[in-house]
Amino acid sequence: MIQAGLPRHVPRGVRPALEELLALRRHGGAMRRLLALDAERREGTRASAFRNQGMDYAESRPYSAGDDVRRIDWRVTARTGRAHTKIFRPERGGDVVCLVDQRAPMRFGTRAAFKSVVAAHVAALAGWAAAAGGERFGAHIAGARARHVPLGAAEGAAAALCAALAAQQPGEEEPLERLAARAAAEGPIGTRFVLVSDLAESGEALERAAQSLRARGELVIVCVRDPLELRLPPPARYPLTDGREQLVLDTASAGVRAAHARALEAHRARLQRLAAHPGTRCLALCAGEDLFGMRAAA
């Protein structure tokens, strides 16, 4: 169900643009609500055993749309004549780490944007959500040469992730299982992980990746798909290309339609198994849709 008061944002294009990713900063508070980063209890999951118990004041910065009004620094606001928000440094357990998939299968799209672009926007927003809560943030990028943003103050780390996503060059096609193991090893106990991918791995590999992350804290999975992966177009022959090679998708073929149905059902089953675990929340998003309209995975 879409929450009232959330903005609208539809990612577009075949490459993420730095200025667009940086501009998403104003939506950090809204993304925070969407990811339920402040919720003490979440529907279908356990209350976190790792929730931080205190916050230390770090600094104040100019107020940004979406910031929690309860954190307005009235003293600085009065002195400067401009609204400021207090930033707090959380105790252990207040970290957010994003794992974002930018591998070759993500560089595909039939409507509005490549899946990789949608995932980049979600990842950037996860960083800005951490910044809105005054938390530390870090990121790991699968399929890019510059693939690691160290855990640190969220404002700087989120900006660094935006730059890395916009400037990325294809790199090692690292399995999500290995990426998750590295992120879990580096993340402190109580870290809240956000995994953004099309989850094309086998069910066993995804389970192992999710288990590594859940062992260190909580996990939010954002599954990004293309409309073609969810529903085939009317029976016909459709040309597809990656810019170098071309192929034809024959949706009139009974075999093609049956294979698509089997793949779709297997993917749904993987998501359902992941969402069934305590400490895991699964959201689904399709290219061409409003990002803030993402929904709980069926």
Coordinates of N, CA, C and O in Angstrom, one line a residue, residues 192-273:
R192 N 21.8 -2.5 9.2 CA 20.6 -2.7 8.4 C 21.1 -2.7 6.9 O 21.6 -1.7 6.4
F193 N 20.9 -3.9 6.3 CA 21.4 -4.0 4.9 C 20.2 -3.8 3.9 O 19.1 -4.2 4.2
V194 N 20.5 -3.2 2.8 CA 19.5 -3.0 1.7 C 20.1 -3.6 0.5 O 21.2 -3.1 0.0
L195 N 19.5 -4.6 0.0 CA 20.0 -5.3 -1.2 C 19.1 -5.0 -2.4 O 17.9 -5.2 -2.3
V196 N 19.7 -4.4 -3.5 CA 18.9 -4.0 -4.6 C 19.4 -4.8 -5.8 O 20.5 -4.6 -6.3
S197 N 18.5 -5.6 -6.4 CA 18.9 -6.5 -7.5 C 17.7 -7.1 -8.2 O 16.6 -6.9 -7.6
D198 N 17.9 -7.7 -9.3 CA 16.8 -8.4 -9.9 C 16.7 -9.8 -9.4 O 15.8 -10.6 -9.8
L199 N 17.6 -10.2 -8.6 CA 17.6 -11.5 -7.9 C 17.6 -12.7 -8.9 O 16.8 -13.6 -8.8
A200 N 18.5 -12.6 -9.9 CA 18.5 -13.6 -11.0 C 19.2 -14.9 -10.6 O 19.2 -15.9 -11.3
E201 N 19.9 -14.8 -9.4 CA 20.7 -16.0 -9.0 C 19.8 -17.2 -8.7 O 18.5 -17.0 -8.5
S202 N 20.4 -18.3 -8.5 CA 19.6 -19.5 -8.1 C 19.1 -19.3 -6.7 O 19.6 -18.5 -5.9
G203 N 18.1 -20.1 -6.3 CA 17.5 -20.0 -5.0 C 18.4 -20.2 -3.9 O 18.5 -19.6 -2.9
E204 N 19.3 -21.2 -4.1 CA 20.3 -21.6 -3.0 C 21.3 -20.5 -2.8 O 21.6 -20.2 -1.7
A205 N 21.8 -19.9 -3.9 CA 22.7 -18.8 -3.8 C 22.1 -17.6 -3.1 O 22.8 -17.0 -2.2
L206 N 20.9 -17.3 -3.4 CA 20.2 -16.2 -2.8 C 20.0 -16.4 -1.3 O 20.2 -15.5 -0.5
E207 N 19.6 -17.6 -1.0 CA 19.4 -18.0 0.5 C 20.7 -17.8 1.2 O 20.7 -17.3 2.4
R208 N 21.8 -18.2 0.7 CA 23.1 -18.1 1.4 C 23.5 -16.6 1.5 O 24.0 -16.2 2.6
A209 N 23.2 -15.8 0.5 CA 23.5 -14.4 0.5 C 22.7 -13.7 1.6 O 23.2 -13.0 2.5
A210 N 21.4 -14.0 1.6 CA 20.5 -13.4 2.6 C 20.9 -13.9 4.0 O 20.8 -13.1 5.0
Q211 N 21.3 -15.1 4.2 CA 21.6 -15.6 5.5 C 22.8 -14.9 6.0 O 22.9 -14.6 7.3
S212 N 23.8 -14.7 5.2 CA 25.0 -13.9 5.6 C 24.7 -12.6 6.2 O 25.2 -12.2 7.2
L213 N 23.8 -11.9 5.5 CA 23.4 -10.5 5.9 C 22.5 -10.6 7.2 O 22.7 -9.7 8.1
R214 N 21.5 -11.5 7.2 CA 20.7 -11.6 8.4 C 21.4 -11.9 9.7 O 21.0 -11.5 10.8
A215 N 22.5 -12.6 9.5 CA 23.3 -13.0 10.7 C 23.9 -11.8 11.4 O 24.3 -11.8 12.5
R216 N 24.0 -10.6 10.6 CA 24.6 -9.4 11.2 C 23.6 -8.4 11.6 O 23.9 -7.4 12.3
G217 N 22.4 -8.5 11.1 CA 21.4 -7.5 11.4 C 20.1 -7.7 10.6 O 19.6 -8.9 10.5
E218 N 19.5 -6.7 10.1 CA 18.2 -6.8 9.4 C 18.5 -6.6 7.9 O 19.5 -6.0 7.5
L219 N 17.5 -7.1 7.1 CA 17.7 -7.1 5.6 C 16.4 -6.6 4.9 O 15.4 -7.1 5.2
V220 N 16.6 -5.6 4.1 CA 15.5 -5.1 3.2 C 16.0 -5.5 1.8 O 17.1 -5.0 1.3
I221 N 15.2 -6.2 1.0 CA 15.5 -6.6 -0.3 C 14.6 -5.8 -1.3 O 13.3 -5.8 -1.1
V222 N 15.1 -5.1 -2.2 CA 14.3 -4.4 -3.2 C 14.6 -5.1 -4.6 O 15.7 -5.0 -5.1
C223 N 13.6 -5.8 -5.1 CA 13.7 -6.6 -6.3 C 13.3 -5.7 -7.5 O 12.1 -5.2 -7.5
V224 N 14.2 -5.4 -8.4 CA 13.9 -4.6 -9.6 C 13.8 -5.5 -10.8 O 14.6 -6.3 -11.2
R225 N 12.6 -5.4 -11.5 CA 12.4 -6.2 -12.7 C 12.0 -5.2 -13.8 O 11.6 -4.1 -13.6
D226 N 12.0 -5.8 -15.0 CA 11.5 -5.1 -16.2 C 10.2 -5.6 -16.6 O 9.9 -6.8 -16.3
P227 N 9.3 -4.8 -17.1 CA 7.9 -5.3 -17.5 C 7.9 -6.6 -18.3 O 7.1 -7.4 -18.2
L228 N 8.9 -6.7 -19.2 CA 9.0 -7.9 -20.1 C 9.2 -9.1 -19.3 O 8.8 -10.2 -19.7
E229 N 9.9 -9.0 -18.1 CA 10.1 -10.2 -17.3 C 8.9 -10.6 -16.5 O 8.8 -11.8 -16.1
L230 N 7.9 -9.7 -16.4 CA 6.7 -10.0 -15.7 C 5.6 -10.5 -16.6 O 4.7 -11.2 -16.2
R231 N 5.6 -9.9 -17.8 CA 4.5 -10.3 -18.7 C 5.0 -10.1 -20.2 O 5.5 -9.1 -20.6
L232 N 4.8 -11.2 -20.9 CA 5.3 -11.1 -22.3 C 4.3 -10.2 -23.1 O 3.1 -10.2 -22.9
P233 N 4.8 -9.6 -24.2 CA 3.9 -8.8 -25.0 C 3.1 -9.7 -25.9 O 3.3 -10.9 -25.9
P234 N 2.1 -9.2 -26.6 CA 1.2 -10.0 -27.5 C 2.1 -10.8 -28.5 O 3.2 -10.4 -28.8
P235 N 1.5 -12.0 -28.9 CA 2.3 -12.9 -29.8 C 2.8 -12.1 -31.0 O 2.0 -11.6 -31.8
A236 N 4.1 -12.2 -31.2 CA 4.7 -11.5 -32.4 C 6.2 -11.8 -32.3 O 6.7 -12.4 -31.3
R237 N 7.0 -11.3 -33.3 CA 8.4 -11.4 -33.3 C 9.0 -10.1 -32.9 O 8.8 -9.1 -33.7
Y238 N 9.8 -10.0 -31.8 CA 10.3 -8.7 -31.3 C 11.8 -8.7 -31.4 O 12.4 -9.6 -30.8
P239 N 12.4 -7.8 -32.1 CA 13.9 -7.7 -32.1 C 14.4 -7.1 -30.8 O 13.9 -6.1 -30.3
L240 N 15.5 -7.7 -30.3 CA 16.2 -7.2 -29.1 C 17.7 -7.0 -29.5 O 18.2 -7.8 -30.2
T241 N 18.3 -6.1 -28.8 CA 19.8 -5.8 -29.1 C 20.4 -5.3 -27.8 O 19.8 -4.6 -27.0
D242 N 21.7 -5.6 -27.7 CA 22.5 -5.0 -26.6 C 23.5 -4.0 -27.2 O 24.4 -3.5 -26.5
G243 N 23.3 -3.6 -28.5 CA 24.1 -2.6 -29.1 C 25.2 -3.3 -30.0 O 25.8 -2.6 -30.9
R244 N 25.4 -4.6 -29.8 CA 26.4 -5.3 -30.6 C 25.7 -6.5 -31.3 O 25.9 -6.7 -32.5
E245 N 24.9 -7.3 -30.6 CA 24.3 -8.4 -31.1 C 22.8 -8.2 -31.1 O 22.2 -7.5 -30.3
Q246 N 22.1 -8.9 -32.0 CA 20.7 -8.9 -32.1 C 20.1 -10.3 -32.0 O 20.7 -11.3 -32.4
L247 N 18.9 -10.3 -31.5 CA 18.1 -11.6 -31.4 C 16.7 -11.2 -31.6 O 16.3 -10.1 -31.5
V248 N 15.9 -12.2 -31.8 CA 14.4 -12.1 -32.0 C 13.7 -12.9 -30.9 O 14.0 -14.1 -30.7
L249 N 12.8 -12.2 -30.2 CA 12.0 -12.9 -29.2 C 10.6 -13.2 -29.9 O 9.9 -12.3 -30.2
D250 N 10.4 -14.5 -30.0 CA 9.2 -14.9 -30.7 C 8.1 -15.3 -29.6 O 8.1 -16.4 -29.1
T251 N 7.3 -14.4 -29.2 CA 6.3 -14.6 -28.2 C 5.1 -15.4 -28.7 O 4.2 -15.7 -27.9
A252 N 5.1 -15.7 -30.0 CA 4.0 -16.5 -30.6 C 4.3 -18.0 -30.3 O 3.4 -18.8 -30.4
S253 N 5.6 -18.3 -29.9 CA 6.0 -19.7 -29.7 C 5.4 -20.2 -28.3 O 5.6 -19.5 -27.3
A254 N 4.7 -21.3 -28.4 CA 4.2 -21.9 -27.2 C 5.3 -22.2 -26.2 O 5.2 -22.1 -25.0
G255 N 6.4 -22.7 -26.7 CA 7.6 -23.0 -25.9 C 8.2 -21.8 -25.2 O 8.5 -21.9 -24.0
V256 N 8.2 -20.7 -25.9 CA 8.7 -19.5 -25.3 C 7.8 -19.0 -24.1 O 8.3 -18.7 -23.0
R257 N 6.5 -19.1 -24.4 CA 5.6 -18.6 -23.4 C 5.6 -19.6 -22.2 O 5.5 -19.1 -21.0
A258 N 5.7 -20.8 -22.4 CA 5.8 -21.8 -21.3 C 7.0 -21.6 -20.5 O 7.0 -21.6 -19.2
A259 N 8.2 -21.4 -21.1 CA 9.4 -21.2 -20.4 C 9.4 -19.9 -19.6 O 9.9 -19.8 -18.5
H260 N 8.8 -18.8 -20.2 CA 8.6 -17.6 -19.4 C 7.8 -17.8 -18.2 O 8.1 -17.3 -17.1
A261 N 6.7 -18.5 -18.3 CA 5.8 -18.8 -17.2 C 6.6 -19.5 -16.1 O 6.4 -19.2 -14.9
R262 N 7.4 -20.5 -16.4 CA 8.1 -21.3 -15.5 C 9.1 -20.4 -14.7 O 9.3 -20.5 -13.5
A263 N 9.9 -19.6 -15.5 CA 10.9 -18.7 -14.9 C 10.2 -17.7 -14.0 O 10.8 -17.4 -12.9
L264 N 9.1 -17.2 -14.3 CA 8.4 -16.2 -13.5 C 7.9 -16.8 -12.2 O 8.1 -16.3 -11.1
E265 N 7.4 -18.0 -12.3 CA 6.9 -18.7 -11.1 C 8.1 -19.1 -10.1 O 8.0 -19.0 -8.9
A266 N 9.2 -19.5 -10.7 CA 10.4 -19.8 -9.9 C 10.9 -18.6 -9.2 O 11.3 -18.6 -8.1
H267 N 10.9 -17.4 -9.9 CA 11.4 -16.2 -9.3 C 10.5 -15.8 -8.2 O 10.9 -15.4 -7.1
R268 N 9.2 -15.9 -8.3 CA 8.2 -15.5 -7.3 C 8.4 -16.4 -6.1 O 8.3 -16.0 -4.9
A269 N 8.7 -17.7 -6.3 CA 8.9 -18.7 -5.2 C 10.2 -18.3 -4.4 O 10.2 -18.4 -3.2
R270 N 11.2 -17.8 -5.1 CA 12.4 -17.4 -4.5 C 12.2 -16.2 -3.5 O 12.6 -16.2 -2.4
L271 N 11.4 -15.2 -4.1 CA 11.1 -14.1 -3.3 C 10.2 -14.4 -2.0 O 10.5 -13.9 -0.9
Q272 N 9.3 -15.3 -2.2 CA 8.5 -15.7 -1.1 C 9.3 -16.4 0.0 O 9.0 -16.2 1.2
R273 N 10.2 -17.3 -0.4 CA 11.1 -17.9 0.6 C 11.9 -16.9 1.3 O 12.1 -17.0 2.6

